[in-house]
Every structure is written in structure tokens, then in C-alpha cells.
């Protein structure tokens, strides 16, 4: 759409989209995220890596205020998107979430048809004018999520009847159909075969031209392949954050080094 | 008396067979429980089943043919003892006791299912029998198609079901129109919006409401709602001056059904996985959009079930109708007119001191069977809807 306005990738990655300062998240008994400061660039892919339970998903859920839906989660600190504090009373979490899309760790297709799953976002936000336009959005999203060929003949079949990996791609298609500015992806390839993984990585690379993408992954290779920035989390803290190439070849922190070489985790 | 003693003796033998079978299997394996095919307790249960099974079958057969003779009791106990001896002989380590126990559990469950079906069939059959007697004396065409209900003791009555059927459907419709939306919205509020503390207080409160006997609701209809509707709606609007009316009974029945619908739907809505809500909220949907488009559709089969249960209750309700709508059988559209339902007439036809063989009394069975057929159709319809829906969404 606005390709003419797109800046060259090199400079774009330098503008900051999300600024996080002093972020803390507490659940009823646990302090899940501690003192996180980070600047997430626009038009780049940021990977979050770290051992299981270190707070990656929790951090990700802060960025679109999904932690609001957990009754005993408490978030303090500052998160600014485009310079606007998202916890501000003037910010509507509903609009925020339309702008900051999310693909969840567990695939959660709605009990609706495949078409209605993808059309859900465009419909509630009124993004299309005609039925034809909506179908076009559905097809395009499914194609980009590498699912179209598998489901094009059964768009009216229930989304919950797909396989685990297909459901995961359906949820990706559903998220990109809403055309968010920032896309948060929590282990989007965890149930995918190498071919589908490659297609999703291609999609992520393409999304980077317009969106900021934050992806959680347990695969170092994937982080190295798709991201420009990488953050390493450990026990709720962000231990290290920097250029992906730099972090993987020359980690500053001994914990990062032992994680990426497979000694802790 | 002999039957009770026989059963008690059987129980004692069965209780003894458990440790016996277990010990026997263990002894055969030289005390090494790992050498057994199944766990030691499976051998215990298997001997219980093998002992009790044949004896109980014999007991039931004897009871049906020649009830409670001492010889019969002796035969049953002897059968149990023989079965026990035979079971113990089979308790060697290679015996697949686990499979025997599994089959026993299966048989028990099937038996329970059969009891449920058999009693239903029995009820229908006994109704069918009396209904047949009724139709032998009274034409079915008059029964189903006549629009007057006027039983007379000296005979020659008009026994048309239409006014009663109409009253039943009219009152139930009013009740459901009130109870379904209010109950469903209350359930949505309770499950999706209400805070922990509010829920903790209100939910038990609603359940108490659901437990109030319907006669109490009937009194409420008689002394409060009926006069209120008459004085403030029926008379000013010129729609009649009857204290008891379809509207009174319908509204009070609706009030009775609200907690019923809401507590069932509340449980169902609470079971919709949080991940679905998250998925919808994460796409920027508001809470009400999420409820309307994701939560309620996901819970719909259960909600339909709850509504149909409520409908069955409404159709079968008697007390509220007697006290709220009266006992006059009329075929009328005016909701402020007194009318009555099938259930009320069943009671009044059976409780009179008329001749039991007269059509005026026997008509109660025909009415009951018709009611049964209606609720059955309703349930089949519900199942069909739910199945179609499941197909689409699961
Ligand atoms: N809803 C919740 N209620 C209470 N504690 C939670 C909740 N969600 C997460 N936690 C806790 O917060 C910590 C971080 O969890 P989180 O899900 O963010 O980990 P993660 O890094 O995403 O792990 P994984 O790689 O396994 O997905 C864990 O200790 C977890 O037990
Ligand atoms: Mg996670």
C-alpha cells in the first residue's frame, strides 16, 4: 500500500517503534519479568530467546496488554509505542490490540469455518467494503501464511478440524488479515515441518518491510535466520540485547554464551 | 423377607470371595505379586464377579417365576458357593483377571443404561395400554381435532385436546420469551464480567432460587402477579377482568425458569477455553464482540440444551398454572384470559371420583401420552440441532 513511503531497510531499522523502561510483571506468587529495558525497532524482526519459563511469553503479552485479561497479573513500568504510553488511561486496549497483532503460543482457532476465522479481524474492524474484497483478503492472508493450497477447497470446513501445524498457520493468517503495525509471534513455527517453517520465515522477512515483528523462538537457527535483533532472557531478566549477528558470534554475557552453545536451558 | 436374607447371604459370600480369590492367586504365584498376570486386587474383584454373577442371574429368574420360596433361596446360595469354588480354581497366575474385571465393569454400566431405557419403555407401555382403552370408547378424531373441552359426569362429554394444547404452548411460550433472554444475559454477566466477590455471593443465591418449590411460585402468581396484571394492564386496556390469566402463569413460570437457564448456561459458558477469548481479544475485538461471536457460538450446543430443558419443564409445569391461569379450557388469543394446560386437566380428570373406566377419566392417559410425545419431539429436535451444530464447528 504505502511502499513508496517505505524507507530503505538499513535506516528503517534504526527508528524505534517500542520503548520499554523498567518493566516488571508479577503473577500471584511469581515475579515473572524483572527490570526489562529495551528499544524495539520498526521495520525489523526482533527475536526473543531463552530457556522455558524465563518470561518471554509474558513479556510479549505486555506489548499488547493481553496480561490485562489475567486477573492476578500485575504489570508496572513504561511501554511506549510510537512515543505513546500504552498504559495511559486514554489508550483503548481494544484499539491497541488491533494495531499490535498477536499469534499465540498454542494455536487457538475459533470454532468457526476457516474463512470466518481469517475474516474475523477484517469484519470487526470494517476493513473491507464488499464481500469480494473480504474474500480477497482471506485468500491473500492464507497464501501468505502458506496455507492456501491446503485449504482452498474447504474454506467452509471448521478451523478446529485442521492439523496442529495447519491451525498454527491459520492463526498466523488470522493475525495478518487484520493488518497490524506490530506483529507479536509466540513460537509460530513450533508445530511446523521444515517446508512450512521456511515459508513462514519468508513471510516474516516480507512483513519486516512494513511491520515491526517480535518473535519468540526456541530455535537459535531460526533466530539467526530471520531476525535483525535478538534479546536473550534468563530467569525473568533480559540478559543481553543486540544485533543478531553480534549476539550469536560474540555474546557479551557468559550466560548468553552458554545458552546459545547449548550448555544451559 | 426370604429375598432380603438371600441377598444378604450373597453379599457375605461375595465379600469373602474377594480376599479368598486374591490370596489364592498370590499363593499360586508363590507369594510373588509380580509373577501374576494382573494386580492382586484384580483377582479379588474377578472372584467377586464370577461368584456373584451367576447367583444374581438365578436369583432374578427365580424371583420372576416363583417368588420367595425357601427352596429357591437355597438354590441361589448353593449356586453362589459352587461359583465361588469354581472361581477359586481358576485363580492361577496366568488368569487374565484384569480383562474379567473390565468386562464386569462394562456389564454393570450396560445394565444401568438398560434400566433407564426399560423404565421409560415401561412407562410408555402402561400409558399406551390405558390410552388404547380410552380410544376404544372415544373417537381419536374428536380428541385431536375438537376445539371444545367439556367433560360431563353423566357421559357424552366433549374431550378435545386443542384448547389444552393451546394453553400449554401459549403459557410455555410466554415463560420462555421471558426466561431465555434474561437467564442467558444473566449467565453471560456472571461468567464474563462479574468479579469474584459478586459471583461468590450471587451464584449460590441463584441456585437457591432454582430450588424454591413451584407451589410457592404459584402462590406468588395468585396473590401478587395476577391482581397486579389485572388492575394495571387488563382492565385499563379493556382486555378482561380475570385475576388468573395466561400472562400471569407465563410470567411467573418465566421467573421460575430464569435461575434454571442462567445457572446451566453459566456453567457452560465458563467452560469455553480462555484461549479462544484471548484469540479474539488479541485481534482487537471488544468484550461484547468476543462474547457474541466466539464465546456464545462455542457454548451454543450446551445453551440449546439448557433452553430445551427449560421448555420441557415449562410444558410439564402444573402448580403455577392452576394458581396463575385457572382451570378453564379456552381457545383464545387474549393473554389476559384465564386458560389451562394439559397437565392441569390430567390432574383434575384423575382426582375426580368418576368411574375409572369411563372416557372422562381415561382421557388423562391420552393427554399424558400426547404430552410425552411433544417433549420427545422437542428433545429429538434439540439433539438434531446440536448435532448439526457440532458437525459444523468441531
Ligand atoms: N497465567 C499465569 N499465572 C501465573 N503464573 C504464570 C502465568 N503465566 C506464566 N506464569 C509464570 O511466569 C513465568 C514465565 O512464564 P512464560 O509463559 O512467560 O515463560 P516462557 O518464557 O514463555 O516459557 P516457554 O518457552 O516455555 O513458553 C513462569 O514461571 C510461569 O510459571
Ligand atoms: Mg511461552
XYZ file of C-alpha atoms and ligand atoms in Angstrom:
691
model
C 0.000 0.000 0.000
C 2.488 2.594 1.146
C 5.503 1.065 -0.474
C 6.606 4.423 -1.824
C 6.913 5.722 1.696
C 8.996 2.808 2.849
C 12.452 3.867 3.811
C 15.488 1.821 2.975
C 15.717 -1.122 5.381
C 19.078 -0.031 6.757
C 17.831 3.257 8.120
C 14.358 1.982 9.000
C 15.692 -0.484 11.488
C 17.115 2.397 13.447
C 13.838 4.151 14.196
C 12.416 2.880 17.453
C 8.859 1.566 17.479
C 8.517 0.296 21.029
C 10.348 1.620 24.059
C 10.220 -0.379 27.258
C 11.580 1.005 30.539
C 11.722 -0.674 33.935
C 9.124 -3.305 33.096
C 8.071 -5.658 35.907
C 5.411 -8.346 35.736
C 4.144 -10.151 38.808
C 1.781 -13.081 38.860
C 0.122 -14.033 42.131
C 3.295 -15.570 43.530
C 5.987 -15.087 40.902
C 7.969 -12.137 39.669
C 7.965 -13.249 36.038
C 9.649 -10.300 34.309
C 12.215 -8.103 36.056
C 13.636 -4.706 35.116
C 13.376 -5.008 31.362
C 14.567 -2.018 29.308
C 14.509 -2.411 25.574
C 14.059 -0.446 22.338
C 12.384 -2.450 19.620
C 12.998 -1.107 16.116
C 10.371 -0.504 13.464
C 10.668 -2.463 10.242
C 12.856 -5.153 11.680
C 12.458 -8.533 13.264
C 13.361 -8.870 16.919
C 13.820 -12.380 18.271
C 13.342 -13.309 21.922
C 15.218 -16.397 23.020
C 15.747 -18.013 26.389
C 15.017 -21.123 28.374
C 11.450 -22.276 29.037
C 9.679 -20.316 31.747
C 12.021 -17.322 31.571
C 9.215 -14.877 30.798
C 9.329 -14.490 27.003
C 5.593 -15.034 26.514
C 4.823 -12.844 29.492
C 6.953 -10.037 28.076
C 5.303 -10.406 24.678
C 1.838 -10.261 26.212
C 2.732 -6.947 27.857
C 3.202 -5.299 24.478
C -0.484 -5.558 23.553
C -1.771 -5.553 27.119
C -3.008 -9.128 26.933
C -1.911 -9.526 30.526
C -4.960 -7.397 31.401
C -7.056 -10.493 30.868
C -5.215 -12.456 33.564
C -6.829 -11.426 36.846
C -3.768 -11.796 39.053
C -1.128 -10.463 36.686
C 0.294 -7.030 37.575
C 2.408 -5.007 35.175
C 4.426 -1.943 36.157
C 6.879 0.163 34.187
C 6.691 2.063 30.961
C 5.913 0.828 27.479
C 5.679 3.397 24.694
C 4.594 2.591 21.176
C 5.311 5.452 18.761
C 6.028 7.565 21.805
C 2.646 6.927 23.413
C 2.469 5.187 26.795
C 0.144 2.207 26.307
C -0.946 2.085 29.928
C -2.237 5.627 29.679
C -5.917 5.990 30.521
C -6.554 7.496 27.097
C -5.311 4.389 25.318
C -8.028 1.911 24.491
C -6.637 -1.621 24.812
C -9.030 -2.748 22.089
C -7.539 -0.325 19.582
C -4.078 -1.125 20.796
C -4.620 -4.794 20.070
C -5.913 -4.058 16.611
C -2.620 -2.265 15.997
C -0.452 -4.845 17.761
C -1.454 -8.267 16.462
C -0.550 -11.478 18.190
C -0.046 -15.123 17.311
C -0.357 -17.208 20.451
C 1.928 -19.992 21.596
C -0.898 -22.524 21.461
C -2.946 -22.407 18.251
C -6.434 -21.203 19.148
C -8.654 -21.244 16.059
C -12.238 -20.176 16.685
C -14.954 -22.812 16.347
C -15.910 -21.275 13.010
C -15.153 -22.014 9.382
C -11.658 -21.435 8.056
C -12.916 -18.455 6.072
C -14.644 -16.912 9.089
C -11.536 -17.390 11.191
C -9.458 -15.313 8.789
C -12.253 -12.828 8.086
C -12.842 -12.232 11.799
C -10.458 -9.298 12.214
C -11.302 -7.517 8.938
C -15.009 -7.862 9.742
C -14.947 -6.445 13.239
C -12.708 -3.574 12.167
C -14.648 -2.903 8.981
C -11.539 -3.131 6.806
C -13.362 -4.229 3.668
C -16.334 -2.805 1.818
C -17.595 -5.723 -0.240
C -17.809 -9.440 0.077
C -15.408 -9.836 -2.844
C -12.875 -7.627 -1.151
C -13.178 -9.677 2.016
C -12.653 -12.910 0.104
C -9.583 -11.369 -1.458
C -8.170 -10.502 1.961
C -8.883 -14.034 3.155
C -7.156 -15.585 0.175
C -4.169 -13.281 0.388
C -3.690 -13.882 4.104
C -3.962 -17.636 3.702
C -1.492 -17.555 0.825
C 0.994 -15.543 2.816
C 0.644 -17.947 5.733
C 1.397 -20.825 3.320
C -1.942 -22.478 3.989
C -3.976 -21.593 0.913
C -3.169 -24.641 -1.191
C -4.134 -26.986 1.605
C -7.472 -25.383 2.435
C -8.670 -23.616 -0.725
C -11.217 -26.379 -1.409
C -12.652 -26.426 2.092
C -12.841 -22.862 3.281
C -16.175 -23.622 4.906
C -14.836 -26.525 6.938
C -14.274 -25.795 10.625
C -10.881 -24.338 11.516
C -10.718 -26.588 14.554
C -10.642 -29.626 12.253
C -7.211 -28.750 10.856
C -3.996 -30.396 11.978
C -1.897 -28.722 14.658
C 0.522 -27.166 12.172
C -2.295 -26.046 9.890
C -4.052 -24.458 12.861
C -0.865 -22.598 13.684
C -0.715 -21.189 10.150
C -4.433 -20.390 10.281
C -3.769 -18.298 13.380
C -0.937 -16.525 11.564
C -3.247 -15.824 8.617
C -5.879 -14.549 11.024
C -3.393 -12.185 12.642
C -2.026 -10.712 9.411
C -5.510 -10.305 7.901
C -6.146 -7.560 10.466
C -3.152 -5.625 9.060
C -1.471 -4.759 12.357
C 1.503 -2.396 12.618
C 3.332 -4.652 15.000
C 3.096 -8.423 14.972
C 3.926 -10.459 18.060
C 4.527 -14.125 17.323
C 4.934 -16.619 20.128
C 6.742 -19.663 18.741
C 4.856 -19.525 15.438
C 6.722 -22.472 13.929
C 6.741 -24.853 16.878
C 4.467 -27.387 15.157
C 5.558 -26.842 11.562
C 7.577 -29.035 9.219
C 10.727 -27.589 7.616
C 8.921 -26.600 4.422
C 6.146 -24.682 6.184
C 8.740 -23.199 8.543
C 10.701 -21.871 5.587
C 7.524 -20.371 4.135
C 6.631 -18.690 7.423
C 10.153 -17.339 7.732
C 9.796 -15.917 4.257
C 6.564 -14.285 5.370
C 8.238 -12.821 8.440
C 11.000 -11.436 6.282
C 8.435 -9.871 3.990
C 6.416 -8.439 6.905
C 9.522 -6.640 8.082
C 9.167 -4.226 5.152
C 6.092 -2.755 6.758
C 5.733 -4.001 10.322
C 7.792 -4.425 13.403
C 7.853 -8.140 14.164
C 8.698 -9.615 17.547
C 9.110 -13.366 17.523
C 9.715 -15.822 20.346
C 11.591 -18.904 19.264
C 13.397 -21.854 20.750
C 15.411 -22.354 17.599
C 18.729 -20.460 17.537
C 18.997 -21.124 13.814
C 15.615 -19.548 13.264
C 16.524 -16.523 15.352
C 19.740 -16.185 13.386
C 17.957 -16.586 10.061
C 15.012 -14.215 10.456
C 15.896 -11.577 13.000
C 17.971 -8.426 12.957
C 17.930 -8.007 16.721
C 17.942 -10.679 19.402
C 17.152 -10.467 23.099
C 18.187 -13.208 25.472
C 16.001 -13.717 28.527
C 17.009 -15.665 31.585
C 15.021 -16.053 34.822
C 12.814 -13.072 34.020
C 15.668 -10.705 33.186
C 16.769 -9.556 29.799
C 20.395 -10.544 29.960
C 21.540 -9.350 26.607
C 20.105 -7.460 23.656
C 21.803 -6.561 20.426
C 22.361 -7.177 16.758
C 21.596 -10.785 15.981
C 24.893 -11.422 14.215
C 26.812 -9.837 17.052
C 24.935 -11.696 19.788
C 25.387 -15.085 18.208
C 29.028 -14.720 17.194
C 30.271 -12.647 20.042
C 27.970 -12.702 23.085
C 28.911 -10.283 25.836
C 27.393 -12.213 28.712
C 28.645 -15.639 29.768
C 25.031 -16.821 30.299
C 24.143 -15.968 26.721
C 27.155 -17.813 25.508
C 26.396 -20.942 27.444
C 22.749 -20.846 26.307
C 23.484 -20.476 22.625
C 26.146 -23.120 22.758
C 23.669 -25.423 24.484
C 25.125 -25.589 27.983
C 22.154 -24.136 29.881
C 18.452 -24.174 29.108
C -38.281 -61.490 53.748
C -36.556 -64.559 52.336
C -35.422 -62.457 49.402
C -33.692 -59.961 51.695
C -31.934 -62.743 53.577
C -30.856 -64.408 50.337
C -29.369 -61.176 49.096
C -27.585 -60.551 52.399
C -26.102 -64.053 52.303
C -24.950 -63.441 48.738
C -23.274 -60.229 49.863
C -21.419 -62.039 52.633
C -20.235 -64.732 50.234
C -19.134 -62.055 47.760
C -17.280 -60.139 50.469
C -15.490 -63.311 51.467
C -14.619 -64.191 47.876
C -12.513 -61.048 47.439
C -9.754 -61.924 49.949
C -10.079 -65.609 49.046
C -9.531 -65.050 45.325
C -6.721 -62.640 45.987
C -4.984 -64.946 48.413
C -5.460 -67.949 46.151
C -3.855 -66.179 43.175
C -0.965 -64.992 45.333
C -0.472 -68.450 46.800
C -0.368 -69.992 43.310
C 2.320 -67.493 42.373
C 4.335 -68.384 45.438
C 3.585 -65.037 47.099
C 5.289 -63.093 44.312
C 2.769 -60.494 43.101
C 4.983 -59.629 40.111
C 4.514 -63.139 38.726
C 0.764 -62.546 38.371
C -0.762 -61.536 35.067
C -2.785 -58.756 36.751
C -2.648 -56.868 40.038
C -3.646 -58.906 43.131
C -6.801 -56.856 43.654
C -7.968 -57.706 40.139
C -8.057 -61.357 41.214
C -10.127 -60.357 44.223
C -12.629 -58.468 42.097
C -12.685 -61.175 39.446
C -13.688 -63.772 42.046
C -16.386 -61.435 43.358
C -17.781 -61.068 39.841
C -17.564 -64.749 38.988
C -19.283 -65.661 42.264
C -21.983 -63.030 42.289
C -22.826 -63.012 38.586
C -24.415 -66.459 38.140
C -26.091 -66.339 41.556
C -27.717 -62.985 40.839
C -28.947 -64.112 37.438
C -30.503 -67.176 39.038
C -31.997 -65.040 41.796
C -33.684 -62.687 39.343
C -35.012 -65.575 37.248
C -36.457 -67.313 40.302
C -37.991 -64.138 41.646
C -39.755 -63.569 38.355
C -41.158 -67.090 38.090
C -41.731 -68.306 41.661
C -41.120 -65.527 44.143
C -39.620 -66.154 47.565
C -39.667 -69.863 48.193
C -37.129 -71.222 50.717
C -36.042 -73.824 48.163
C -35.299 -71.059 45.692
C -33.173 -69.221 48.243
C -31.212 -72.362 48.972
C -30.636 -72.918 45.269
C -29.313 -69.371 44.880
C -26.917 -69.682 47.812
C -25.748 -73.069 46.584
C -25.185 -71.605 43.151
C -23.050 -68.836 44.690
C -20.949 -71.338 46.629
C -20.372 -73.525 43.584
C -19.476 -70.467 41.532
C -17.053 -69.392 44.260
C -15.353 -72.767 44.302
C -15.092 -72.760 40.544
C -13.788 -69.137 40.541
C -11.121 -70.034 43.102
C -9.974 -72.937 40.967
C -9.414 -70.532 38.099
C -7.344 -68.044 40.117
C -3.924 -69.091 38.919
C -1.238 -66.556 37.920
C -1.960 -66.874 34.196
C -5.666 -65.991 34.613
C -6.416 -62.651 32.930
C -8.192 -61.152 35.900
C -7.839 -57.573 34.629
C -9.839 -58.358 31.499
C -12.517 -60.089 33.546
C -12.833 -57.034 35.751
C -13.059 -54.781 32.678
C -15.871 -56.925 31.285
C -17.611 -56.828 34.653
C -17.454 -53.014 34.737
C -18.796 -52.894 31.190
C -21.676 -55.191 32.103
C -22.529 -53.029 35.125
C -22.606 -49.857 33.047
C -24.714 -51.502 30.360
C -27.106 -52.737 32.996
C -27.552 -49.189 34.307
C -28.263 -47.940 30.787
C -30.760 -50.740 30.253
C -32.606 -49.923 33.472
C -33.063 -46.347 32.282
C -34.357 -47.455 28.898
C -36.512 -50.243 30.295
C -38.295 -47.985 32.792
C -39.023 -45.452 30.074
C -40.382 -48.215 27.886
C -42.465 -49.495 30.812
C -43.947 -46.078 31.431
C -44.829 -45.641 27.777
C -46.336 -49.110 27.592
C -48.582 -48.649 30.599
C -49.733 -45.306 29.209
C -50.307 -46.907 25.812
C -52.488 -49.567 27.352
C -54.829 -47.114 29.073
C -54.794 -44.820 26.068
C -55.981 -47.699 23.948
C -58.871 -48.222 26.358
C -59.717 -44.579 26.001
C -59.739 -44.608 22.223
C -61.915 -47.722 22.246
C -64.640 -45.550 23.799
C -63.887 -42.174 22.285
C -63.002 -41.296 18.686
C -59.457 -40.140 18.101
C -60.643 -37.598 15.584
C -62.765 -35.795 18.174
C -59.927 -35.988 20.665
C -57.296 -34.428 18.440
C -59.427 -32.082 16.347
C -62.273 -30.879 18.512
C -61.939 -27.360 19.858
C -64.100 -27.842 22.929
C -63.195 -29.390 26.228
C -66.314 -30.023 28.321
C -66.273 -33.202 30.380
C -69.603 -34.171 31.962
C -70.063 -36.762 34.660
C -73.139 -38.291 33.156
C -71.173 -39.036 29.986
C -71.468 -37.562 26.497
C -68.507 -35.218 27.082
C -66.516 -33.168 24.615
C -62.887 -34.094 25.165
C -60.965 -32.091 22.557
C -57.297 -31.605 23.312
C -56.856 -28.432 21.265
C -57.778 -25.869 23.952
C -55.459 -27.594 26.427
C -52.634 -27.882 23.929
C -53.046 -24.243 23.042
C -52.970 -23.213 26.701
C -49.846 -25.292 27.283
C -47.996 -23.850 24.320
C -49.140 -20.280 24.956
C -48.072 -20.264 28.596
C -44.775 -22.016 27.846
C -44.026 -19.566 25.066
C -44.529 -16.573 27.344
C -42.411 -18.228 30.013
C -39.553 -18.929 27.593
C -39.687 -15.496 25.997
C -39.054 -14.099 29.457
C -36.674 -16.718 30.830
C -34.322 -17.360 27.910
C -33.018 -13.847 27.251
C -32.958 -12.811 30.886
C -31.366 -16.071 32.018
C -28.830 -16.066 29.227
C -27.825 -12.450 29.765
C -27.538 -13.038 33.491
C -25.321 -16.041 32.767
C -23.118 -14.018 30.417
C -22.778 -11.279 33.000
C -21.925 -13.788 35.699
C -19.423 -15.716 33.612
C -17.737 -12.898 31.708
C -17.996 -9.657 33.645
C -18.835 -10.191 37.292
C -15.998 -10.009 39.789
C -15.013 -12.880 42.019
C -16.780 -11.488 45.046
C -20.040 -10.770 43.231
C -20.063 -14.285 41.805
C -19.375 -15.810 45.186
C -22.478 -14.141 46.594
C -24.893 -14.191 43.669
C -24.304 -17.650 42.234
C -25.391 -19.559 45.358
C -28.291 -17.117 45.613
C -29.481 -18.037 42.145
C -29.167 -21.688 42.950
C -31.374 -21.202 45.998
C -33.957 -19.545 43.753
C -33.874 -22.572 41.480
C -34.768 -24.740 44.453
C -37.967 -22.926 45.500
C -40.942 -25.302 45.174
C -43.220 -24.361 42.296
C -46.244 -24.174 44.581
C -44.620 -21.150 46.208
C -44.275 -19.516 42.797
C -47.927 -20.428 42.277
C -48.914 -18.540 45.432
C -46.899 -15.569 44.227
C -48.837 -15.706 40.961
C -52.167 -15.950 42.743
C -51.821 -13.177 45.286
C -49.389 -10.725 43.665
C -48.843 -11.011 39.929
C -52.409 -11.903 38.987
C -54.146 -8.944 40.686
C -51.334 -6.631 39.565
C -51.730 -7.549 35.917
C -55.494 -7.336 36.169
C -55.554 -3.894 37.800
C -52.782 -2.218 35.823
C -52.945 -3.889 32.401
C -56.020 -5.988 31.674
C -58.716 -3.640 32.967
C -57.286 -0.320 31.724
C -56.708 -1.905 28.307
C -60.174 -3.393 28.309
C -58.881 -6.925 27.910
C -60.897 -8.554 30.632
C -61.147 -8.654 34.392
C -59.792 -12.073 35.223
C -57.272 -12.388 38.024
C -55.910 -15.597 36.630
C -54.552 -15.388 33.128
C -52.117 -16.872 30.658
C -49.881 -13.860 31.195
C -49.774 -14.340 34.965
C -48.861 -18.003 34.745
C -46.423 -17.385 31.872
C -44.575 -14.591 33.626
C -44.304 -16.408 36.933
C -43.206 -19.581 35.188
C -40.624 -17.483 33.333
C -39.361 -16.155 36.653
C -39.127 -19.723 37.910
C -37.090 -20.720 34.835
C -34.638 -17.791 34.892
C -32.326 -19.291 37.535
C -32.610 -22.633 35.806
C -31.475 -21.256 32.436
C -28.874 -18.952 33.911
C -27.108 -21.409 36.166
C -26.918 -24.064 33.439
C -25.687 -21.597 30.814
C -23.271 -20.010 33.249
C -21.502 -23.324 33.787
C -21.401 -23.946 30.056
C -20.019 -20.502 29.213
C -17.399 -20.792 31.927
C -16.150 -23.950 30.216
C -15.277 -22.167 26.962
C -11.474 -22.144 26.934
C -9.795 -18.852 27.806
C -7.529 -19.231 24.772
C -10.497 -18.562 22.476
C -11.276 -15.330 24.290
C -7.601 -14.373 24.149
C -7.537 -15.064 20.432
C -10.474 -12.766 19.826
C -9.324 -10.010 22.190
C -5.858 -10.254 20.666
C -7.318 -9.343 17.281
C -8.739 -6.162 18.736
C -12.281 -7.341 19.361
C -14.173 -5.788 22.252
C -15.507 -7.904 25.053
C -19.052 -7.933 23.771
C -17.894 -8.791 20.235
C -15.878 -11.624 21.691
C -18.882 -12.906 23.605
C -21.262 -12.599 20.687
C -19.021 -14.055 18.014
C -16.803 -16.528 19.828
C -17.942 -17.422 23.332
C -21.666 -17.887 22.763
C -21.267 -19.811 19.474
C -18.760 -22.092 21.169
C -21.183 -22.663 24.035
C -24.274 -22.910 21.847
C -24.873 -26.680 21.916
C -24.975 -26.518 25.692
C -27.137 -23.412 25.705
C -29.638 -25.019 23.325
C -29.722 -27.980 25.677
C -30.415 -25.706 28.637
C -33.211 -23.911 26.801
C -34.890 -27.163 25.820
C -34.668 -28.485 29.351
C -36.355 -25.277 30.423
C -39.011 -25.779 27.737
C -39.687 -29.303 28.965
C -40.122 -28.006 32.479
C -42.467 -25.291 31.290
C -44.612 -27.773 29.395
C -44.777 -30.130 32.349
C -45.459 -27.456 34.991
C -48.779 -27.772 36.831
C -48.911 -25.833 40.082
C -48.158 -22.403 38.695
C -50.806 -22.921 36.025
C -53.516 -23.980 38.458
C -52.923 -20.977 40.679
C -51.943 -18.488 37.981
C -54.011 -19.293 34.921
C -57.005 -21.096 36.355
C -58.686 -24.254 35.147
C -60.922 -23.036 32.332
C -60.141 -24.694 29.000
C -60.362 -21.990 26.352
C -59.037 -21.420 22.893
C -58.308 -17.717 22.880
C -55.582 -15.286 21.836
C -56.087 -12.785 24.643
C -53.182 -13.242 27.071
C -55.237 -11.799 29.935
C -57.840 -14.525 29.651
C -57.868 -17.497 32.006
C -56.816 -20.708 30.279
C -55.426 -24.029 31.306
C -52.962 -26.683 30.269
C -52.772 -30.407 29.648
C -51.116 -31.180 32.980
C -53.794 -29.388 34.995
C -56.530 -31.337 33.242
C -54.724 -34.628 33.759
C -54.782 -33.983 37.476
C -58.399 -32.846 37.592
C -59.645 -35.786 35.492
C -57.876 -38.326 37.658
C -58.713 -36.821 41.019
C -62.457 -36.628 40.460
C -64.478 -39.508 41.853
C -65.687 -40.646 38.455
C -65.629 -44.187 37.184
C -62.068 -45.233 36.346
C -63.146 -46.990 33.171
C -65.091 -44.007 31.842
C -63.590 -41.991 28.993
C -63.682 -38.876 31.236
C -61.001 -40.482 33.414
C -59.115 -42.430 30.797
C -58.610 -39.268 28.767
C -55.902 -38.392 31.279
C -53.699 -41.121 29.822
C -54.250 -39.956 26.285
C -53.344 -36.442 27.394
C -50.255 -37.731 29.198
C -49.104 -39.680 26.188
C -49.567 -36.654 23.946
C -47.521 -34.576 26.360
C -44.854 -37.241 26.339
C -44.813 -37.247 22.544
C -44.442 -33.463 22.476
C -41.498 -33.394 24.856
C -39.944 -36.304 22.999
C -40.175 -34.405 19.718
C -38.674 -31.391 21.438
C -35.733 -33.429 22.647
C -35.179 -35.054 19.269
C -35.250 -31.620 17.713
C -32.701 -30.405 20.243
C -30.429 -33.338 19.537
C -30.679 -32.702 15.806
C -29.837 -29.029 16.223
C -26.919 -29.769 18.497
C -25.593 -32.467 16.185
C -25.816 -30.264 13.120
C -24.065 -27.535 15.013
C -21.336 -29.844 16.284
C -20.723 -31.081 12.770
C -20.178 -27.542 11.679
C -17.937 -26.416 14.458
C -15.987 -29.288 15.908
N -1.198 -17.098 33.944
C -0.163 -17.259 34.779
N -0.369 -17.315 36.111
C 0.658 -17.482 36.958
N 1.938 -17.613 36.581
C 2.237 -17.571 35.274
C 1.177 -17.400 34.291
N 1.744 -17.403 33.067
C 3.085 -17.559 33.269
N 3.373 -17.660 34.583
C 4.726 -17.840 35.160
O 5.546 -16.834 34.656
C 6.810 -17.350 34.307
C 7.138 -17.023 32.863
O 6.210 -17.685 32.015
P 6.204 -17.502 30.439
O 4.992 -18.159 29.930
O 6.373 -16.063 30.134
O 7.512 -18.318 30.003
P 8.124 -18.527 28.548
O 9.449 -17.899 28.546
O 7.172 -18.096 27.511
O 8.306 -20.095 28.509
P 8.110 -21.112 27.275
O 9.317 -21.006 26.441
O 8.011 -22.432 27.934
O 6.875 -20.712 26.566
C 6.775 -18.841 34.591
O 7.425 -19.066 35.812
C 5.312 -19.153 34.716
O 5.122 -20.151 35.670
Mg 5.978 -19.074 26.129
